[in-house]
């Protein structure tokens, strides 16, 4: 109980520190290659985001505007950082179970390596963006490919779920703090 209180207090005061701490605690049970894959995946997503910000600035600004609108709507509805953490985890868990656990497994069994690419494309298609954010589908497809490779390499959804969660939580919290 004391740990839950500490995590709740930390979430209220320092949500990004809580995210990292929580992900570390969850994943400590299965160290090794999976942990390295999760950390590498998260860092690769950050690098991919920086690359797209530099290569496609107008498109990236459009995608960010959509995310800001979502963050503003959540903030106006009274959403606080603990809720945003829960939302980030729910989205990561749901998407990883569906796209990698179910869809990728099915597609790889039927199509071999093309199944990995197919799930990444479907992941991108189900993350729509306006035409002005033309590079966002490519970014999302590459992110789906990274998550898919993590699943293929480790045989576990945990590295992808945690990397996806950290990425979503960082984005939600960063945008929530802006306004």
mmCIF file of N, CA, C and O in Angstrom, residues 39 53 94 161 168:
data_model
loop_
_atom_site.group_PDB
_atom_site.id
_atom_site.type_symbol
_atom_site.label_atom_id
_atom_site.label_comp_id
_atom_site.label_asym_id
_atom_site.label_seq_id
_atom_site.Cartn_x
_atom_site.Cartn_y
_atom_site.Cartn_z
ATOM 1 N N UNK A 39 13.967 -0.848 -24.450
ATOM 2 C CA UNK A 39 14.669 0.427 -24.381
ATOM 3 C C UNK A 39 15.120 0.880 -25.772
ATOM 4 O O UNK A 39 14.995 2.055 -26.111
ATOM 5 N N UNK A 53 10.530 15.126 -37.719
ATOM 6 C CA UNK A 53 10.388 16.552 -37.414
ATOM 7 C C UNK A 53 11.314 17.374 -38.314
ATOM 8 O O UNK A 53 10.958 18.437 -38.774
ATOM 9 N N UNK A 94 -3.801 -2.389 -25.781
ATOM 10 C CA UNK A 94 -4.799 -2.785 -26.773
ATOM 11 C C UNK A 94 -4.213 -2.900 -28.173
ATOM 12 O O UNK A 94 -4.458 -3.889 -28.879
ATOM 13 N N UNK A 161 4.756 -3.370 -25.695
ATOM 14 C CA UNK A 161 3.758 -2.684 -24.864
ATOM 15 C C UNK A 161 4.428 -1.578 -24.047
ATOM 16 O O UNK A 161 3.948 -0.449 -23.992
ATOM 17 N N UNK A 168 3.661 6.863 -25.778
ATOM 18 C CA UNK A 168 2.356 7.519 -25.637
ATOM 19 C C UNK A 168 2.328 8.417 -24.403
ATOM 20 O O UNK A 168 1.833 9.549 -24.463
#
